[in-house]
XYZ file of C-alpha atoms in Angstrom:
277
model
C -7.359 20.245 7.023
C -10.078 17.570 7.510
C -9.094 14.048 6.750
C -11.785 13.634 4.005
C -10.315 16.591 2.154
C -6.787 15.314 2.411
C -7.904 11.751 1.418
C -9.538 13.243 -1.720
C -6.310 14.980 -2.616
C -4.384 11.685 -2.363
C -6.918 9.957 -4.649
C -6.667 12.710 -7.177
C -2.839 12.549 -7.153
C -2.685 8.791 -7.858
C -2.830 6.896 -11.123
C -6.354 6.372 -12.528
C -5.839 2.540 -12.274
C -5.410 2.923 -8.496
C -7.646 5.890 -7.597
C -10.761 3.759 -8.014
C -9.429 1.364 -5.453
C -9.357 3.599 -2.445
C -12.195 3.679 0.031
C -15.341 5.419 -1.160
C -15.173 7.802 1.836
C -17.870 10.181 0.506
C -20.333 7.372 -0.211
C -19.860 6.052 3.334
C -20.271 9.523 4.819
C -23.552 9.894 2.907
C -24.700 6.470 4.240
C -23.658 7.701 7.732
C -25.559 10.888 7.583
C -28.708 8.902 6.752
C -28.494 7.049 10.010
C -30.450 8.825 12.729
C -28.402 10.061 15.724
C -28.937 7.821 18.651
C -30.010 9.677 21.693
C -32.446 7.368 23.389
C -31.791 5.642 26.636
C -32.229 2.047 27.549
C -33.797 0.575 30.710
C -30.394 0.784 32.618
C -30.604 4.599 32.316
C -27.916 5.203 29.788
C -27.058 4.582 26.211
C -25.433 1.200 26.830
C -26.947 -2.181 26.247
C -27.530 -4.691 28.914
C -25.776 -8.083 28.750
C -27.731 -10.381 26.352
C -29.679 -7.430 24.886
C -29.665 -7.272 21.060
C -29.635 -4.211 19.088
C -31.934 -3.948 16.102
C -30.309 -2.625 13.034
C -32.112 0.018 11.062
C -32.231 -0.020 7.243
C -29.680 2.714 7.219
C -27.230 0.846 9.445
C -27.602 -2.277 7.183
C -26.814 -0.096 4.102
C -23.771 1.304 5.771
C -22.537 -2.174 6.730
C -23.339 -3.518 3.253
C -21.344 -0.704 1.608
C -18.488 -1.147 4.067
C -18.227 -4.929 3.463
C -18.280 -4.301 -0.324
C -15.364 -1.943 0.037
C -13.379 -4.597 1.904
C -14.097 -7.020 -0.920
C -12.931 -4.399 -3.429
C -9.669 -3.975 -1.428
C -9.036 -7.717 -1.374
C -9.623 -8.213 -5.097
C -7.280 -5.323 -6.030
C -4.595 -6.221 -3.582
C -4.489 -9.946 -4.476
C -4.352 -9.055 -8.197
C -1.690 -6.464 -7.725
C 0.354 -8.901 -5.478
C 0.251 -11.500 -8.215
C 1.468 -8.882 -10.783
C 4.270 -7.900 -8.471
C 5.488 -11.528 -8.084
C 5.467 -12.017 -11.751
C 7.284 -8.674 -12.385
C 9.918 -9.623 -9.723
C 10.558 -12.842 -11.555
C 11.287 -10.968 -14.730
C 13.404 -8.496 -12.969
C 15.360 -11.256 -11.318
C 16.164 -12.624 -14.776
C 17.587 -9.327 -15.885
C 19.446 -8.997 -12.547
C 21.132 -12.329 -13.079
C 22.545 -11.160 -16.400
C 24.741 -8.840 -14.409
C 25.095 -10.421 -11.024
C 25.933 -14.063 -10.176
C 24.308 -15.847 -7.212
C 27.501 -15.275 -5.194
C 27.326 -11.560 -5.760
C 30.073 -11.334 -8.401
C 29.785 -9.952 -11.816
C 28.005 -12.213 -14.333
C 29.610 -13.080 -17.607
C 27.134 -10.877 -19.536
C 27.811 -7.899 -17.190
C 27.892 -4.512 -18.954
C 27.434 -1.080 -17.580
C 24.395 -0.460 -19.792
C 22.730 -3.673 -18.590
C 23.547 -2.911 -15.002
C 22.209 0.643 -15.189
C 18.985 -0.530 -17.031
C 18.445 -3.195 -14.204
C 19.154 -0.600 -11.593
C 16.514 1.743 -13.087
C 13.962 -1.043 -13.473
C 14.405 -2.022 -9.776
C 14.086 1.575 -8.633
C 10.788 1.955 -10.603
C 9.614 -1.358 -9.143
C 10.484 -0.361 -5.610
C 8.463 2.772 -6.037
C 5.373 0.722 -7.062
C 5.839 -1.457 -3.998
C 6.173 1.395 -1.582
C 3.072 3.086 -3.017
C 1.082 -0.083 -2.586
C 2.289 -0.191 1.100
C 0.944 3.402 1.486
C -2.298 2.395 -0.246
C -2.795 -0.240 2.493
C -2.049 2.269 5.253
C -4.285 5.038 3.906
C -7.214 2.694 3.391
C -6.876 1.362 6.805
C -6.686 4.940 8.247
C -9.831 5.834 6.239
C -11.604 2.777 7.687
C -10.622 3.899 11.235
C -11.945 7.470 10.585
C -15.223 6.385 9.150
C -15.918 3.848 11.834
C -15.072 6.379 14.570
C -17.627 8.782 13.048
C -20.104 5.841 12.874
C -19.690 4.960 16.512
C -20.225 8.553 17.544
C -23.586 8.657 15.620
C -25.002 5.214 16.011
C -25.967 2.959 18.949
C -23.891 0.186 17.353
C -20.181 0.139 18.155
C -18.436 -1.256 15.131
C -14.958 0.112 15.316
C -13.054 -2.411 17.369
C -14.771 -5.605 16.205
C -14.604 -4.560 12.583
C -10.995 -3.602 12.677
C -10.161 -6.988 14.220
C -11.771 -8.509 11.169
C -9.765 -6.210 8.880
C -6.502 -7.503 10.375
C -7.418 -10.909 8.935
C -8.213 -9.636 5.435
C -5.928 -10.356 2.406
C -5.359 -6.688 1.768
C -3.855 -6.119 5.242
C -1.459 -9.184 4.936
C 1.550 -7.485 3.495
C 4.240 -10.097 4.327
C 4.845 -10.880 0.553
C 4.909 -7.083 -0.239
C 7.496 -6.496 2.561
C 9.702 -9.340 1.344
C 9.620 -7.986 -2.184
C 10.561 -4.456 -0.931
C 13.447 -5.910 1.116
C 14.818 -8.048 -1.790
C 14.466 -5.070 -4.257
C 16.438 -2.807 -1.931
C 19.228 -5.426 -1.453
C 19.535 -5.938 -5.203
C 19.467 -2.224 -5.909
C 22.308 -1.660 -3.396
C 24.350 -4.480 -5.002
C 23.922 -3.034 -8.475
C 24.882 0.457 -7.224
C 28.019 -0.993 -5.656
C 28.996 -2.726 -8.998
C 28.462 0.466 -10.843
C 30.638 2.318 -8.440
C 33.430 -0.260 -8.519
C 33.264 -0.381 -12.369
C 33.527 3.369 -12.462
C 36.668 3.185 -10.321
C 38.217 0.613 -12.574
C 37.445 2.635 -15.641
C 39.045 5.790 -14.055
C 42.146 3.663 -13.218
C 42.362 2.162 -16.754
C 41.492 5.426 -18.504
C 38.543 3.790 -20.121
C 34.962 3.139 -19.145
C 34.792 -0.326 -20.732
C 37.432 -3.090 -20.760
C 38.540 -5.053 -23.772
C 36.104 -7.869 -23.640
C 32.938 -5.688 -24.199
C 32.125 -5.982 -27.902
C 30.114 -3.606 -30.125
C 27.432 -6.190 -30.422
C 26.795 -6.223 -26.722
C 26.743 -2.398 -26.705
C 24.104 -2.444 -29.490
C 22.057 -4.957 -27.482
C 22.335 -2.764 -24.420
C 21.188 0.274 -26.271
C 18.064 -1.619 -27.367
C 17.417 -2.511 -23.758
C 17.644 1.120 -22.818
C 15.277 2.213 -25.627
C 12.749 -0.399 -24.458
C 12.459 1.261 -21.013
C 9.678 3.626 -20.107
C 9.725 6.927 -22.049
C 10.938 10.115 -20.444
C 7.325 11.657 -20.492
C 5.840 8.566 -18.880
C 8.504 8.572 -16.091
C 7.931 12.372 -15.494
C 4.207 11.815 -15.149
C 4.706 8.863 -12.812
C 7.081 10.798 -10.723
C 4.837 13.750 -10.426
C 1.880 11.692 -9.261
C 4.157 9.909 -6.867
C 5.441 13.131 -5.432
C 1.869 14.544 -5.090
C 0.630 11.447 -3.389
C 3.683 11.398 -1.032
C 3.163 15.052 -0.113
C -0.394 14.322 0.805
C 0.711 11.364 2.820
C 3.178 13.505 4.752
C 0.377 15.920 5.595
C -1.442 13.060 7.295
C 1.455 11.967 9.573
C 0.154 13.918 12.542
C -3.214 12.170 12.281
C -4.066 10.190 15.417
C -5.218 7.304 13.303
C -1.754 7.067 11.755
C 0.057 7.410 15.023
C -2.265 4.753 16.475
C -3.462 3.027 13.318
C -4.992 0.061 15.074
C -7.013 2.181 17.341
C -8.229 0.183 20.354
C -7.660 -3.130 18.622
C -4.492 -4.182 20.566
C -6.424 -3.783 23.789
C -9.243 -5.857 22.442
C -6.963 -8.578 21.130
C -5.166 -8.732 24.601
C -8.515 -9.112 26.237
C -9.493 -11.966 23.876
C -6.192 -13.729 24.525
C -6.611 -13.450 28.278
C -10.140 -14.989 28.090
C -8.986 -17.802 25.946
C -6.002 -18.679 28.134
């Protein structure tokens, strides 16, 4: 299946708030088709350009570049906003986490199984959002590689390598904060699971799920926390969209752009470092 078709399936499978933030692949392909195929030869007898010789951009090429740069700006705005939301959400989740786990990893005074399970579920949902954002970055980068490869085949202007070098410096490709959040969330999730397992073992040994210090008032508060979580219907819809998006992503794993997502960029970067040293 062609990349464009797979990419469209992924967009259709995502949440509406995210689907508009993918690369406008079809729009760029239309711009690309408007660019006349370059077949003329230069004075040196081939399609290359002599040192110092400048290419004159056609109106169609300018439109393609303008559209491509607009897409990058769209990526950056969306990613920066999403990253800020993730940081704020992580702060709230940390507060809930500290209700059941002390900084030394022991159970907090307010620990209850209900609170622990609710925090575990919230972290799992948050982790899913973070991973999907990571895939959003990878998919959009892959789409950029594909459309630039098509452009370079059609046009006399080679954009792929220099443009991708620029992409590596863009905010949407800087995923250090995202990676840190994923690592922290996974660590907390494992800790909560361990506490749930140990508490279950204690309950089995004592013949009771809760010990004597858990009051009915705390149970009522815990039940309110559970009711406040996402509804079953919303969770089911979110999971179905995530599953569909992940299936499409798995179908792209054999793509050359995913195996070598940076294309020829590493070679170009090595050459630049060699010249500067």
